[in-house]
Amino acid sequence: MERRQFRTNIFKALFQAEFHTKEEMEQVVGLFADSEGITKEKDRKQLHDRLMDILEKQQQLDEQIAAYSNGWKVDRLGKAELTILRVAVYEILFDDSVPDAVAVNEAVELAKLYAEDKAPGFINGILGQVVKAKS
């Protein structure tokens, strides 16, 4: 599976996590993979492992998002925007195979497709600060 499609699938599956318990996510990931036609065991495992790792680190990711969201509490952010930010912050902080600029750009592109009109700029601003603080 190409990286952009993988990222989009992670976004969609992680978005569903907002409506399920962590215990339910094992089953949700399998059902999601089935519904998206992800049949290769390697791709299913990669999706599962990444999603579970993001969920495990969610509090840490949310702390980073809250630190740079200029007065916006994480629970006040739109679910799509928050999910996009979680995926991107995870990539910036924990996935050395993704350059920071790519993580930011891909998050902005996801926001253009799935979030509110002003979200791409908001997301870009937060992620820019995360990248700057990381350096």
PDB file of C-alpha atoms in Angstrom:
ATOM      1  CA  MET A   1       0.000   0.000   0.000  1.00  0.00           C
ATOM      2  CA  GLU A   2       1.419   3.388  -0.903  1.00  0.00           C
ATOM      3  CA  ARG A   3       2.210   5.770   1.948  1.00  0.00           C
ATOM      4  CA  ARG A   4      -0.537   8.320   1.145  1.00  0.00           C
ATOM      5  CA  GLN A   5      -3.203   5.627   1.074  1.00  0.00           C
ATOM      6  CA  PHE A   6      -1.808   4.146   4.290  1.00  0.00           C
ATOM      7  CA  ARG A   7      -1.992   7.576   5.981  1.00  0.00           C
ATOM      8  CA  THR A   8      -5.560   8.099   4.745  1.00  0.00           C
ATOM      9  CA  ASN A   9      -6.561   4.692   6.085  1.00  0.00           C
ATOM     10  CA  ILE A  10      -4.937   5.468   9.436  1.00  0.00           C
ATOM     11  CA  PHE A  11      -6.872   8.749   9.554  1.00  0.00           C
ATOM     12  CA  LYS A  12     -10.177   7.007   8.800  1.00  0.00           C
ATOM     13  CA  ALA A  13      -9.608   4.177  11.275  1.00  0.00           C
ATOM     14  CA  LEU A  14      -8.385   6.558  13.987  1.00  0.00           C
ATOM     15  CA  PHE A  15     -11.442   8.749  13.415  1.00  0.00           C
ATOM     16  CA  GLN A  16     -13.583   5.699  14.170  1.00  0.00           C
ATOM     17  CA  ALA A  17     -11.662   5.220  17.416  1.00  0.00           C
ATOM     18  CA  GLU A  18     -13.369   8.372  18.724  1.00  0.00           C
ATOM     19  CA  PHE A  19     -16.600   6.385  18.854  1.00  0.00           C
ATOM     20  CA  HIS A  20     -15.283   3.126  20.327  1.00  0.00           C
ATOM     21  CA  THR A  21     -13.458   1.925  23.405  1.00  0.00           C
ATOM     22  CA  LYS A  22      -9.849   0.795  23.159  1.00  0.00           C
ATOM     23  CA  GLU A  23     -11.029  -2.761  23.757  1.00  0.00           C
ATOM     24  CA  GLU A  24     -13.333  -2.572  20.726  1.00  0.00           C
ATOM     25  CA  MET A  25     -10.595  -1.258  18.447  1.00  0.00           C
ATOM     26  CA  GLU A  26      -9.124  -4.695  17.718  1.00  0.00           C
ATOM     27  CA  GLN A  27     -12.402  -5.689  16.081  1.00  0.00           C
ATOM     28  CA  VAL A  28     -12.959  -2.251  14.523  1.00  0.00           C
ATOM     29  CA  VAL A  29      -9.567  -2.378  12.781  1.00  0.00           C
ATOM     30  CA  GLY A  30     -10.423  -5.748  11.238  1.00  0.00           C
ATOM     31  CA  LEU A  31     -13.829  -4.556  10.083  1.00  0.00           C
ATOM     32  CA  PHE A  32     -12.315  -1.349   8.725  1.00  0.00           C
ATOM     33  CA  ALA A  33      -9.678  -3.281   6.759  1.00  0.00           C
ATOM     34  CA  ASP A  34     -12.417  -5.522   5.337  1.00  0.00           C
ATOM     35  CA  SER A  35     -14.577  -2.556   4.337  1.00  0.00           C
ATOM     36  CA  GLU A  36     -11.630  -0.830   2.622  1.00  0.00           C
ATOM     37  CA  GLY A  37     -10.642  -3.982   0.750  1.00  0.00           C
ATOM     38  CA  ILE A  38      -7.307  -4.312   2.530  1.00  0.00           C
ATOM     39  CA  THR A  39      -6.608  -7.980   2.014  1.00  0.00           C
ATOM     40  CA  LYS A  40      -2.824  -8.337   2.252  1.00  0.00           C
ATOM     41  CA  GLU A  41      -1.857  -9.555   5.700  1.00  0.00           C
ATOM     42  CA  LYS A  42       1.215  -7.287   5.709  1.00  0.00           C
ATOM     43  CA  ASP A  43      -0.949  -4.197   5.068  1.00  0.00           C
ATOM     44  CA  ARG A  44      -3.512  -5.238   7.693  1.00  0.00           C
ATOM     45  CA  LYS A  45      -0.784  -5.777  10.290  1.00  0.00           C
ATOM     46  CA  GLN A  46       0.890  -2.458   9.458  1.00  0.00           C
ATOM     47  CA  LEU A  47      -2.467  -0.659   9.791  1.00  0.00           C
ATOM     48  CA  HIS A  48      -3.230  -2.407  13.077  1.00  0.00           C
ATOM     49  CA  ASP A  49       0.201  -1.788  14.577  1.00  0.00           C
ATOM     50  CA  ARG A  50       0.292   1.902  13.644  1.00  0.00           C
ATOM     51  CA  LEU A  51      -3.225   2.533  14.890  1.00  0.00           C
ATOM     52  CA  MET A  52      -2.560   0.801  18.205  1.00  0.00           C
ATOM     53  CA  ASP A  53       0.684   2.726  18.654  1.00  0.00           C
ATOM     54  CA  ILE A  54      -1.066   6.043  18.019  1.00  0.00           C
ATOM     55  CA  LEU A  55      -3.802   5.126  20.497  1.00  0.00           C
ATOM     56  CA  GLU A  56      -1.177   4.134  23.062  1.00  0.00           C
ATOM     57  CA  LYS A  57       0.549   7.510  22.646  1.00  0.00           C
ATOM     58  CA  GLN A  58      -2.662   9.534  22.330  1.00  0.00           C
ATOM     59  CA  GLN A  59      -2.265  11.411  25.627  1.00  0.00           C
ATOM     60  CA  GLN A  60       1.273  12.451  24.680  1.00  0.00           C
ATOM     61  CA  LEU A  61       0.101  13.508  21.210  1.00  0.00           C
ATOM     62  CA  ASP A  62      -2.802  15.486  22.659  1.00  0.00           C
ATOM     63  CA  GLU A  63      -0.448  17.283  25.057  1.00  0.00           C
ATOM     64  CA  GLN A  64       1.648  18.411  22.095  1.00  0.00           C
ATOM     65  CA  ILE A  65      -1.441  19.546  20.202  1.00  0.00           C
ATOM     66  CA  ALA A  66      -2.783  21.429  23.238  1.00  0.00           C
ATOM     67  CA  ALA A  67       0.559  23.148  23.808  1.00  0.00           C
ATOM     68  CA  TYR A  68       0.420  24.792  20.381  1.00  0.00           C
ATOM     69  CA  SER A  69      -3.283  25.263  19.712  1.00  0.00           C
ATOM     70  CA  ASN A  70      -3.406  28.812  21.156  1.00  0.00           C
ATOM     71  CA  GLY A  71      -6.127  28.522  23.749  1.00  0.00           C
ATOM     72  CA  TRP A  72      -8.104  25.786  22.041  1.00  0.00           C
ATOM     73  CA  LYS A  73      -8.599  22.797  24.315  1.00  0.00           C
ATOM     74  CA  VAL A  74      -8.191  19.474  22.559  1.00  0.00           C
ATOM     75  CA  ASP A  75     -11.763  18.453  23.362  1.00  0.00           C
ATOM     76  CA  ARG A  76     -13.048  21.586  21.583  1.00  0.00           C
ATOM     77  CA  LEU A  77     -11.309  20.785  18.296  1.00  0.00           C
ATOM     78  CA  GLY A  78     -13.325  19.152  15.547  1.00  0.00           C
ATOM     79  CA  LYS A  79     -12.938  15.374  15.468  1.00  0.00           C
ATOM     80  CA  ALA A  80     -11.543  15.365  11.923  1.00  0.00           C
ATOM     81  CA  GLU A  81      -9.041  18.110  12.712  1.00  0.00           C
ATOM     82  CA  LEU A  82      -7.946  16.421  15.933  1.00  0.00           C
ATOM     83  CA  THR A  83      -7.514  13.089  14.183  1.00  0.00           C
ATOM     84  CA  ILE A  84      -5.424  14.633  11.408  1.00  0.00           C
ATOM     85  CA  LEU A  85      -3.254  16.372  13.996  1.00  0.00           C
ATOM     86  CA  ARG A  86      -2.749  13.145  15.960  1.00  0.00           C
ATOM     87  CA  VAL A  87      -1.583  11.297  12.856  1.00  0.00           C
ATOM     88  CA  ALA A  88       0.791  14.085  11.838  1.00  0.00           C
ATOM     89  CA  VAL A  89       2.226  14.717  15.316  1.00  0.00           C
ATOM     90  CA  TYR A  90       2.813  10.981  15.633  1.00  0.00           C
ATOM     91  CA  GLU A  91       4.721  10.989  12.347  1.00  0.00           C
ATOM     92  CA  ILE A  92       6.759  14.030  13.355  1.00  0.00           C
ATOM     93  CA  LEU A  93       7.708  12.688  16.771  1.00  0.00           C
ATOM     94  CA  PHE A  94       7.850   8.917  16.315  1.00  0.00           C
ATOM     95  CA  ASP A  95       8.244   7.963  12.642  1.00  0.00           C
ATOM     96  CA  ASP A  96      11.754   8.724  11.423  1.00  0.00           C
ATOM     97  CA  SER A  97      10.913   7.359   7.969  1.00  0.00           C
ATOM     98  CA  VAL A  98       8.636  10.363   7.302  1.00  0.00           C
ATOM     99  CA  PRO A  99      10.334  13.744   6.862  1.00  0.00           C
ATOM    100  CA  ASP A 100       8.697  16.438   8.992  1.00  0.00           C
ATOM    101  CA  ALA A 101       7.820  18.546   5.944  1.00  0.00           C
ATOM    102  CA  VAL A 102       6.039  15.571   4.365  1.00  0.00           C
ATOM    103  CA  ALA A 103       4.051  14.907   7.554  1.00  0.00           C
ATOM    104  CA  VAL A 104       2.941  18.553   7.648  1.00  0.00           C
ATOM    105  CA  ASN A 105       2.097  18.698   3.932  1.00  0.00           C
ATOM    106  CA  GLU A 106       0.136  15.444   4.024  1.00  0.00           C
ATOM    107  CA  ALA A 107      -1.818  16.617   7.075  1.00  0.00           C
ATOM    108  CA  VAL A 108      -2.755  19.829   5.259  1.00  0.00           C
ATOM    109  CA  GLU A 109      -3.888  17.784   2.247  1.00  0.00           C
ATOM    110  CA  LEU A 110      -6.034  15.541   4.494  1.00  0.00           C
ATOM    111  CA  ALA A 111      -7.538  18.663   6.064  1.00  0.00           C
ATOM    112  CA  LYS A 112      -8.483  20.011   2.632  1.00  0.00           C
ATOM    113  CA  LEU A 113     -10.424  16.800   1.991  1.00  0.00           C
ATOM    114  CA  TYR A 114     -11.946  15.978   5.373  1.00  0.00           C
ATOM    115  CA  ALA A 115     -12.004  19.070   7.608  1.00  0.00           C
ATOM    116  CA  GLU A 116     -13.505  22.549   7.804  1.00  0.00           C
ATOM    117  CA  ASP A 117     -12.403  25.269   5.348  1.00  0.00           C
ATOM    118  CA  LYS A 118     -10.094  27.030   7.820  1.00  0.00           C
ATOM    119  CA  ALA A 119      -8.583  23.813   9.146  1.00  0.00           C
ATOM    120  CA  PRO A 120      -5.631  23.507   6.736  1.00  0.00           C
ATOM    121  CA  GLY A 121      -4.105  26.781   7.947  1.00  0.00           C
ATOM    122  CA  PHE A 122      -4.815  25.961  11.594  1.00  0.00           C
ATOM    123  CA  ILE A 123      -3.269  22.506  11.244  1.00  0.00           C
ATOM    124  CA  ASN A 124      -0.267  23.877   9.369  1.00  0.00           C
ATOM    125  CA  GLY A 125       0.324  26.417  12.153  1.00  0.00           C
ATOM    126  CA  ILE A 126       0.202  23.864  14.954  1.00  0.00           C
ATOM    127  CA  LEU A 127       2.400  21.373  13.126  1.00  0.00           C
ATOM    128  CA  GLY A 128       4.916  24.062  12.244  1.00  0.00           C
ATOM    129  CA  GLN A 129       5.312  24.778  15.936  1.00  0.00           C
ATOM    130  CA  VAL A 130       5.654  21.069  16.776  1.00  0.00           C
ATOM    131  CA  VAL A 131       8.409  20.739  14.175  1.00  0.00           C
ATOM    132  CA  LYS A 132      10.158  23.877  15.437  1.00  0.00           C
ATOM    133  CA  ALA A 133      10.028  22.676  19.053  1.00  0.00           C
ATOM    134  CA  LYS A 134      11.392  19.276  18.015  1.00  0.00           C
ATOM    135  CA  SER A 135      14.480  20.828  16.433  1.00  0.00           C
TER     136      SER A 135
END
